[in-house]
Amino acid sequence: MSDDHGGAGERLLEDWLEDLPLLVARLEQVHMPDGFVLDYGTDSLAALERALLDEPGGPDEDFARAAAGYAGEVLMGVCGGRWDVEAGPAVLPDPALGLPPLSVGLLVDVALAERSGEVFAREYERLLAAVAAVRAVDSGWAPEKEGSPLDPVGPQPDDPELADWLRERRAAFGAWAGRLRGGRNAYDFSLVSLDALEREVRARCAGAGAFDAEPDGPFPGGPFLAGAVWYLGQVVCLRCDSVWLHWPVDPGAEPGSHHHPDNPWSGIPFTHQPHRRNAQAFNPLAELRGLIRYGDGYHLRNVVPAVR
């Protein structure tokens, strides 16, 4: 597997990282038992493997792909490293461990073939042992993980551009909601109100291209979508102890950093939970696009509770 981020490999990696939050949200809301929380611990890996094995007829491609993404993130919590996707999603452990690439897609295949329910846990323990061996020689060493959209982002400095956008969206909210079916009364920041928002998005956006029409200020989306992004994000902030965040694009930023132009999360408004260790960033625009991408079975009111 190639170890560079250039050319076609870079584009594949960007697509994979951009998809990760949606994959994991769908994994939690569709494929895992009701009420189960993916907490990035060993118990969740065992539960995930059981769910894969219990799927009637075997997991479909979306389930297997989401499982590979989540398992890789949990394993990188042990061995550090980064993602590589040129030959399928794989974890490249911290170089100090001297380990070969770990294909998480293949790991899912092995779990399905072996049917022991112990494949993920065995890999987790193997990586723990490798880390312990290095630390036995250098007690101050710890594996380093390259950031991904599923990592907690931590406290961030104030951003005037985001503050202006939020102020504009709050001021425009009454007029925005008044133009929609049901009017202002339908948009009370409840989970039920997301059904109304969902109907509007499906009615107005026949394809993904509609999300890129009518640029509205510094952020993506025309007037309707700008309001929809803000409204969905506000529901998340109110229900999930979240705050708004924006990483301005900096052409001179280091590759892999928050502000680098190739980071799919830079230059857009999103939310996160600064007080939660296993917080997941939430991209309202991507979730709205998911209504078109994943079809009638994908619902906003199911996505929001997944951001705990």
mmCIF file of C-alpha atoms in Angstrom:
data_model
loop_
_atom_site.group_PDB
_atom_site.id
_atom_site.type_symbol
_atom_site.label_atom_id
_atom_site.label_comp_id
_atom_site.label_asym_id
_atom_site.label_seq_id
_atom_site.Cartn_x
_atom_site.Cartn_y
_atom_site.Cartn_z
ATOM 1 C CA MET A 1 0.000 0.000 0.000
ATOM 2 C CA SER A 2 1.301 3.405 -0.904
ATOM 3 C CA ASP A 3 2.431 5.588 1.944
ATOM 4 C CA ASP A 4 2.032 8.948 0.229
ATOM 5 C CA HIS A 5 -0.859 11.378 0.171
ATOM 6 C CA GLY A 6 -0.351 12.596 -3.401
ATOM 7 C CA GLY A 7 -2.453 12.503 -6.554
ATOM 8 C CA ALA A 8 -5.298 10.015 -6.796
ATOM 9 C CA GLY A 9 -4.399 8.579 -3.381
ATOM 10 C CA GLU A 10 -4.940 11.959 -1.770
ATOM 11 C CA ARG A 11 -8.349 12.324 -3.363
ATOM 12 C CA LEU A 12 -9.367 8.848 -2.210
ATOM 13 C CA LEU A 13 -8.202 9.654 1.299
ATOM 14 C CA GLU A 14 -10.149 12.926 1.344
ATOM 15 C CA ASP A 15 -13.312 11.115 0.247
ATOM 16 C CA TRP A 16 -12.853 8.450 2.924
ATOM 17 C CA LEU A 17 -12.281 10.965 5.722
ATOM 18 C CA GLU A 18 -15.271 13.024 4.604
ATOM 19 C CA ASP A 19 -17.472 9.904 4.632
ATOM 20 C CA LEU A 20 -16.380 8.650 8.064
ATOM 21 C CA PRO A 21 -18.827 10.676 10.214
ATOM 22 C CA LEU A 22 -21.780 9.692 8.035
ATOM 23 C CA LEU A 23 -20.681 6.051 7.971
ATOM 24 C CA VAL A 24 -20.414 5.872 11.745
ATOM 25 C CA ALA A 25 -23.687 7.757 12.284
ATOM 26 C CA ARG A 26 -25.427 5.313 9.960
ATOM 27 C CA LEU A 27 -23.705 2.390 11.694
ATOM 28 C CA GLU A 28 -25.084 3.512 15.056
ATOM 29 C CA GLN A 29 -28.594 4.438 13.935
ATOM 30 C CA VAL A 30 -29.255 1.616 11.454
ATOM 31 C CA HIS A 31 -27.068 -1.401 12.116
ATOM 32 C CA MET A 32 -26.436 -1.512 15.868
ATOM 33 C CA PRO A 33 -29.066 -2.452 18.491
ATOM 34 C CA ASP A 34 -31.332 0.378 19.621
ATOM 35 C CA GLY A 35 -29.744 2.525 22.305
ATOM 36 C CA PHE A 36 -26.240 1.158 21.780
ATOM 37 C CA VAL A 37 -23.507 3.802 21.976
ATOM 38 C CA LEU A 38 -20.303 3.434 19.980
ATOM 39 C CA ASP A 39 -17.892 4.637 22.669
ATOM 40 C CA TYR A 40 -14.621 3.665 20.928
ATOM 41 C CA GLY A 41 -13.844 1.035 23.565
ATOM 42 C CA THR A 42 -13.225 -2.712 23.435
ATOM 43 C CA ASP A 43 -16.824 -3.579 24.392
ATOM 44 C CA SER A 44 -18.131 -1.686 21.380
ATOM 45 C CA LEU A 45 -15.736 -3.607 19.112
ATOM 46 C CA ALA A 46 -17.083 -6.901 20.442
ATOM 47 C CA ALA A 47 -20.675 -5.702 19.981
ATOM 48 C CA LEU A 48 -19.903 -4.573 16.451
ATOM 49 C CA GLU A 49 -18.472 -7.966 15.532
ATOM 50 C CA ARG A 50 -21.566 -9.688 16.958
ATOM 51 C CA ALA A 51 -23.818 -7.392 14.944
ATOM 52 C CA LEU A 52 -21.902 -8.240 11.769
ATOM 53 C CA LEU A 53 -22.261 -11.956 12.435
ATOM 54 C CA ASP A 54 -25.955 -11.664 13.346
ATOM 55 C CA GLU A 55 -26.911 -9.779 10.178
ATOM 56 C CA PRO A 56 -29.303 -12.021 8.187
ATOM 57 C CA GLY A 57 -27.635 -12.995 4.946
ATOM 58 C CA GLY A 58 -24.441 -11.236 6.025
ATOM 59 C CA PRO A 59 -23.728 -7.503 6.159
ATOM 60 C CA ASP A 60 -24.247 -5.415 3.031
ATOM 61 C CA GLU A 61 -21.463 -3.288 1.566
ATOM 62 C CA ASP A 62 -22.470 -0.157 3.519
ATOM 63 C CA PHE A 63 -22.518 -2.020 6.845
ATOM 64 C CA ALA A 64 -19.140 -3.679 6.185
ATOM 65 C CA ARG A 65 -17.588 -0.379 5.097
ATOM 66 C CA ALA A 66 -18.902 1.473 8.151
ATOM 67 C CA ALA A 67 -17.706 -1.336 10.427
ATOM 68 C CA ALA A 68 -14.226 -1.122 8.893
ATOM 69 C CA GLY A 69 -14.145 2.638 9.471
ATOM 70 C CA TYR A 70 -15.210 2.425 13.092
ATOM 71 C CA ALA A 71 -12.919 -0.521 13.885
ATOM 72 C CA GLY A 72 -9.983 1.332 12.338
ATOM 73 C CA GLU A 73 -10.607 4.405 14.482
ATOM 74 C CA VAL A 74 -10.774 2.292 17.653
ATOM 75 C CA LEU A 75 -7.578 0.427 16.771
ATOM 76 C CA MET A 76 -5.765 3.687 15.979
ATOM 77 C CA GLY A 77 -6.666 4.753 19.496
ATOM 78 C CA VAL A 78 -4.207 2.036 20.547
ATOM 79 C CA CYS A 79 -1.515 2.060 17.853
ATOM 80 C CA GLY A 80 -1.728 5.639 16.548
ATOM 81 C CA GLY A 81 -0.876 6.183 12.897
ATOM 82 C CA ARG A 82 -3.124 7.237 10.075
ATOM 83 C CA TRP A 83 -5.498 6.084 7.365
ATOM 84 C CA ASP A 84 -4.466 4.809 3.945
ATOM 85 C CA VAL A 85 -7.119 3.887 1.377
ATOM 86 C CA GLU A 86 -5.423 3.298 -1.971
ATOM 87 C CA ALA A 87 -6.007 -0.470 -1.784
ATOM 88 C CA GLY A 88 -9.008 -0.323 0.537
ATOM 89 C CA PRO A 89 -9.252 1.236 4.008
ATOM 90 C CA ALA A 90 -6.178 0.397 6.068
ATOM 91 C CA VAL A 91 -4.540 1.632 9.252
ATOM 92 C CA LEU A 92 -0.849 2.542 9.069
ATOM 93 C CA PRO A 93 0.275 2.202 12.725
ATOM 94 C CA ASP A 94 2.740 4.638 14.277
ATOM 95 C CA PRO A 95 6.058 3.959 12.481
ATOM 96 C CA ALA A 96 7.849 3.372 15.789
ATOM 97 C CA LEU A 97 5.906 0.110 16.164
ATOM 98 C CA GLY A 98 7.429 -1.359 13.003
ATOM 99 C CA LEU A 99 4.109 -2.951 12.040
ATOM 100 C CA PRO A 100 2.807 -3.491 8.499
ATOM 101 C CA PRO A 101 -0.399 -1.830 7.289
ATOM 102 C CA LEU A 102 -3.550 -3.270 8.821
ATOM 103 C CA SER A 103 -6.380 -3.694 6.302
ATOM 104 C CA VAL A 104 -9.564 -3.160 8.286
ATOM 105 C CA GLY A 105 -11.631 -4.308 5.329
ATOM 106 C CA LEU A 106 -9.769 -7.621 5.447
ATOM 107 C CA LEU A 107 -10.233 -7.699 9.227
ATOM 108 C CA VAL A 108 -13.999 -7.557 8.704
ATOM 109 C CA ASP A 109 -13.737 -10.373 6.145
ATOM 110 C CA VAL A 110 -11.749 -12.525 8.584
ATOM 111 C CA ALA A 111 -14.335 -11.928 11.303
ATOM 112 C CA LEU A 112 -17.116 -13.034 8.966
ATOM 113 C CA ALA A 113 -15.197 -16.116 7.832
ATOM 114 C CA GLU A 114 -14.002 -17.210 11.267
ATOM 115 C CA ARG A 115 -17.301 -16.451 13.067
ATOM 116 C CA SER A 116 -15.649 -16.671 16.486
ATOM 117 C CA GLY A 117 -16.684 -13.199 17.617
ATOM 118 C CA GLU A 118 -13.108 -12.654 18.802
ATOM 119 C CA VAL A 119 -11.259 -11.315 15.754
ATOM 120 C CA PHE A 120 -11.518 -7.595 16.595
ATOM 121 C CA ALA A 121 -10.589 -8.151 20.241
ATOM 122 C CA ARG A 122 -7.608 -10.292 19.233
ATOM 123 C CA GLU A 123 -6.314 -7.532 16.960
ATOM 124 C CA TYR A 124 -6.824 -4.961 19.705
ATOM 125 C CA GLU A 125 -4.760 -7.068 22.134
ATOM 126 C CA ARG A 126 -2.044 -7.617 19.517
ATOM 127 C CA LEU A 127 -1.641 -3.877 19.065
ATOM 128 C CA LEU A 128 -1.644 -3.300 22.825
ATOM 129 C CA ALA A 129 1.215 -5.791 23.144
ATOM 130 C CA ALA A 130 3.181 -4.061 20.375
ATOM 131 C CA VAL A 131 2.784 -0.692 22.095
ATOM 132 C CA ALA A 132 3.799 -2.184 25.454
ATOM 133 C CA ALA A 133 6.962 -3.628 23.894
ATOM 134 C CA VAL A 134 8.076 -0.215 22.630
ATOM 135 C CA ARG A 135 7.207 1.468 25.916
ATOM 136 C CA ALA A 136 9.272 -1.111 27.785
ATOM 137 C CA VAL A 137 12.317 0.346 26.011
ATOM 138 C CA ASP A 138 11.176 3.992 26.033
ATOM 139 C CA SER A 139 8.718 4.691 28.853
ATOM 140 C CA GLY A 140 8.122 8.249 27.641
ATOM 141 C CA TRP A 141 6.955 7.188 24.206
ATOM 142 C CA ALA A 142 3.310 7.157 23.165
ATOM 143 C CA PRO A 143 1.858 6.383 19.722
ATOM 144 C CA GLU A 144 0.779 9.415 17.704
ATOM 145 C CA LYS A 145 -2.449 9.405 15.725
ATOM 146 C CA GLU A 146 -3.050 11.649 12.731
ATOM 147 C CA GLY A 147 -6.292 13.546 13.164
ATOM 148 C CA SER A 148 -9.546 12.428 11.579
ATOM 149 C CA PRO A 149 -13.068 13.907 11.543
ATOM 150 C CA LEU A 150 -14.090 11.508 14.332
ATOM 151 C CA ASP A 151 -11.553 12.876 16.818
ATOM 152 C CA PRO A 152 -12.603 15.307 19.555
ATOM 153 C CA VAL A 153 -11.506 18.721 18.365
ATOM 154 C CA GLY A 154 -11.062 20.361 21.777
ATOM 155 C CA PRO A 155 -11.390 24.070 22.596
ATOM 156 C CA GLN A 156 -10.801 26.350 19.620
ATOM 157 C CA PRO A 157 -10.158 30.087 19.342
ATOM 158 C CA ASP A 158 -12.971 32.492 18.471
ATOM 159 C CA ASP A 159 -13.541 32.975 14.760
ATOM 160 C CA PRO A 160 -15.015 36.324 13.601
ATOM 161 C CA GLU A 161 -16.169 34.838 10.292
ATOM 162 C CA LEU A 162 -18.203 32.175 12.103
ATOM 163 C CA ALA A 163 -19.541 34.736 14.592
ATOM 164 C CA ASP A 164 -20.774 36.941 11.739
ATOM 165 C CA TRP A 165 -22.411 33.992 9.983
ATOM 166 C CA LEU A 166 -24.184 32.852 13.156
ATOM 167 C CA ARG A 167 -25.414 36.365 13.857
ATOM 168 C CA GLU A 168 -26.754 36.686 10.296
ATOM 169 C CA ARG A 169 -28.468 33.321 10.457
ATOM 170 C CA ARG A 170 -30.153 34.092 13.780
ATOM 171 C CA ALA A 171 -31.405 37.404 12.407
ATOM 172 C CA ALA A 172 -32.718 35.753 9.239
ATOM 173 C CA PHE A 173 -34.339 32.780 10.957
ATOM 174 C CA GLY A 174 -37.873 34.194 11.278
ATOM 175 C CA ALA A 175 -38.085 35.170 7.613
ATOM 176 C CA TRP A 176 -36.438 31.890 6.535
ATOM 177 C CA ALA A 177 -38.910 29.737 8.482
ATOM 178 C CA GLY A 178 -41.843 31.899 7.427
ATOM 179 C CA ARG A 179 -41.237 31.035 3.784
ATOM 180 C CA LEU A 180 -41.431 27.288 4.429
ATOM 181 C CA ARG A 181 -44.483 25.048 4.649
ATOM 182 C CA GLY A 182 -45.861 25.203 8.182
ATOM 183 C CA GLY A 183 -44.245 28.577 8.788
ATOM 184 C CA ARG A 184 -42.406 29.686 11.896
ATOM 185 C CA ASN A 185 -44.512 27.529 14.228
ATOM 186 C CA ALA A 186 -43.230 24.340 12.566
ATOM 187 C CA TYR A 187 -39.638 25.154 13.497
ATOM 188 C CA ASP A 188 -39.392 25.055 17.293
ATOM 189 C CA PHE A 189 -35.965 23.304 17.504
ATOM 190 C CA SER A 190 -37.529 19.983 18.495
ATOM 191 C CA LEU A 191 -36.747 16.591 16.979
ATOM 192 C CA VAL A 192 -40.221 16.590 15.432
ATOM 193 C CA SER A 193 -39.397 19.815 13.592
ATOM 194 C CA LEU A 194 -36.597 17.998 11.782
ATOM 195 C CA ASP A 195 -39.251 16.022 9.900
ATOM 196 C CA ALA A 196 -40.497 19.301 8.409
ATOM 197 C CA LEU A 197 -36.955 20.331 7.525
ATOM 198 C CA GLU A 198 -36.353 16.948 5.933
ATOM 199 C CA ARG A 199 -39.439 17.287 3.732
ATOM 200 C CA GLU A 200 -38.293 20.722 2.567
ATOM 201 C CA VAL A 201 -34.808 19.465 1.671
ATOM 202 C CA ARG A 202 -36.146 16.498 -0.281
ATOM 203 C CA ALA A 203 -38.627 18.720 -2.126
ATOM 204 C CA ARG A 204 -36.113 21.435 -3.016
ATOM 205 C CA CYS A 205 -32.963 19.401 -3.716
ATOM 206 C CA ALA A 206 -33.501 16.778 -6.366
ATOM 207 C CA GLY A 207 -29.775 16.032 -6.520
ATOM 208 C CA ALA A 208 -26.525 16.739 -4.716
ATOM 209 C CA GLY A 209 -25.733 19.574 -7.127
ATOM 210 C CA ALA A 210 -28.442 21.708 -5.556
ATOM 211 C CA PHE A 211 -26.321 21.974 -2.426
ATOM 212 C CA ASP A 212 -23.657 23.894 -4.311
ATOM 213 C CA ALA A 213 -25.941 26.386 -6.040
ATOM 214 C CA GLU A 214 -26.284 30.073 -5.186
ATOM 215 C CA PRO A 215 -23.158 30.607 -3.041
ATOM 216 C CA ASP A 216 -24.127 32.422 0.138
ATOM 217 C CA GLY A 217 -21.265 34.313 1.751
ATOM 218 C CA PRO A 218 -18.190 32.416 2.952
ATOM 219 C CA PHE A 219 -19.988 29.119 3.554
ATOM 220 C CA PRO A 220 -21.554 26.618 1.131
ATOM 221 C CA GLY A 221 -25.209 26.663 0.205
ATOM 222 C CA GLY A 222 -27.753 29.176 -1.064
ATOM 223 C CA PRO A 223 -30.199 31.045 1.216
ATOM 224 C CA PHE A 224 -32.392 28.013 1.892
ATOM 225 C CA LEU A 225 -29.536 25.637 2.627
ATOM 226 C CA ALA A 226 -27.668 28.203 4.734
ATOM 227 C CA GLY A 227 -30.746 28.448 6.936
ATOM 228 C CA ALA A 228 -31.173 24.675 6.964
ATOM 229 C CA VAL A 229 -27.531 24.127 7.978
ATOM 230 C CA TRP A 230 -27.883 26.647 10.811
ATOM 231 C CA TYR A 231 -31.212 25.231 12.000
ATOM 232 C CA LEU A 232 -30.013 21.616 12.075
ATOM 233 C CA GLY A 233 -26.798 22.671 13.830
ATOM 234 C CA GLN A 234 -28.781 24.654 16.409
ATOM 235 C CA VAL A 235 -30.926 21.611 17.193
ATOM 236 C CA VAL A 236 -27.728 19.639 17.762
ATOM 237 C CA CYS A 237 -26.263 22.397 19.960
ATOM 238 C CA LEU A 238 -29.400 22.562 22.110
ATOM 239 C CA ARG A 239 -29.835 18.800 22.514
ATOM 240 C CA CYS A 240 -26.252 17.531 22.576
ATOM 241 C CA ASP A 241 -24.199 20.036 24.628
ATOM 242 C CA SER A 242 -22.512 21.150 21.418
ATOM 243 C CA VAL A 243 -21.019 24.393 20.120
ATOM 244 C CA TRP A 244 -20.394 25.763 16.647
ATOM 245 C CA LEU A 245 -16.932 25.558 15.172
ATOM 246 C CA HIS A 246 -15.232 26.738 11.980
ATOM 247 C CA TRP A 247 -11.693 26.095 10.775
ATOM 248 C CA PRO A 248 -10.833 28.838 8.244
ATOM 249 C CA VAL A 249 -8.938 27.614 5.208
ATOM 250 C CA ASP A 250 -5.257 28.578 5.277
ATOM 251 C CA PRO A 251 -3.359 27.785 2.042
ATOM 252 C CA GLY A 252 -0.117 27.831 4.038
ATOM 253 C CA ALA A 253 -1.268 25.381 6.711
ATOM 254 C CA GLU A 254 0.622 22.129 7.276
ATOM 255 C CA PRO A 255 -0.833 19.101 5.433
ATOM 256 C CA GLY A 256 -3.093 17.164 7.779
ATOM 257 C CA SER A 257 -3.820 20.194 9.961
ATOM 258 C CA HIS A 258 -7.289 21.565 10.672
ATOM 259 C CA HIS A 259 -6.909 24.570 8.375
ATOM 260 C CA HIS A 260 -5.280 22.887 5.376
ATOM 261 C CA PRO A 261 -7.341 23.313 2.157
ATOM 262 C CA ASP A 262 -7.483 19.534 1.683
ATOM 263 C CA ASN A 263 -9.141 18.958 5.055
ATOM 264 C CA PRO A 264 -12.797 18.237 4.192
ATOM 265 C CA TRP A 265 -13.852 19.924 7.450
ATOM 266 C CA SER A 266 -12.088 23.226 6.832
ATOM 267 C CA GLY A 267 -14.060 26.206 5.577
ATOM 268 C CA ILE A 268 -17.478 24.953 6.761
ATOM 269 C CA PRO A 269 -19.521 25.514 9.932
ATOM 270 C CA PHE A 270 -19.965 22.384 12.079
ATOM 271 C CA THR A 271 -20.609 21.483 15.705
ATOM 272 C CA HIS A 272 -18.711 19.571 18.370
ATOM 273 C CA GLN A 273 -18.956 18.698 22.056
ATOM 274 C CA PRO A 274 -15.938 20.205 23.834
ATOM 275 C CA HIS A 275 -16.707 18.500 27.140
ATOM 276 C CA ARG A 276 -16.995 14.926 25.823
ATOM 277 C CA ARG A 277 -13.929 12.711 25.547
ATOM 278 C CA ASN A 278 -15.391 10.603 22.731
ATOM 279 C CA ALA A 279 -17.198 13.464 21.027
ATOM 280 C CA GLN A 280 -17.957 13.311 17.335
ATOM 281 C CA ALA A 281 -17.951 16.369 15.141
ATOM 282 C CA PHE A 282 -21.279 16.912 13.349
ATOM 283 C CA ASN A 283 -21.443 18.394 9.853
ATOM 284 C CA PRO A 284 -24.997 19.685 9.255
ATOM 285 C CA LEU A 285 -24.427 20.220 5.539
ATOM 286 C CA ALA A 286 -23.185 16.644 5.082
ATOM 287 C CA GLU A 287 -26.159 15.269 7.033
ATOM 288 C CA LEU A 288 -28.568 17.266 4.859
ATOM 289 C CA ARG A 289 -26.807 15.932 1.771
ATOM 290 C CA GLY A 290 -27.216 12.459 3.287
ATOM 291 C CA LEU A 291 -30.985 12.785 2.818
ATOM 292 C CA ILE A 292 -30.381 12.791 -0.935
ATOM 293 C CA ARG A 293 -27.447 10.398 -0.904
ATOM 294 C CA TYR A 294 -28.965 7.654 1.276
ATOM 295 C CA GLY A 295 -32.608 7.994 0.254
ATOM 296 C CA ASP A 296 -35.894 7.674 2.112
ATOM 297 C CA GLY A 297 -34.526 5.489 4.910
ATOM 298 C CA TYR A 298 -32.214 8.224 6.194
ATOM 299 C CA HIS A 299 -33.838 10.591 8.711
ATOM 300 C CA LEU A 300 -32.513 13.656 10.510
ATOM 301 C CA ARG A 301 -34.338 12.887 13.741
ATOM 302 C CA ASN A 302 -32.371 9.604 13.977
ATOM 303 C CA VAL A 303 -29.017 11.237 13.254
ATOM 304 C CA VAL A 304 -29.238 13.884 15.979
ATOM 305 C CA PRO A 305 -29.703 11.473 18.938
ATOM 306 C CA ALA A 306 -26.592 9.643 17.708
ATOM 307 C CA VAL A 307 -24.570 12.758 18.690
ATOM 308 C CA ARG A 308 -24.600 12.052 22.413
#
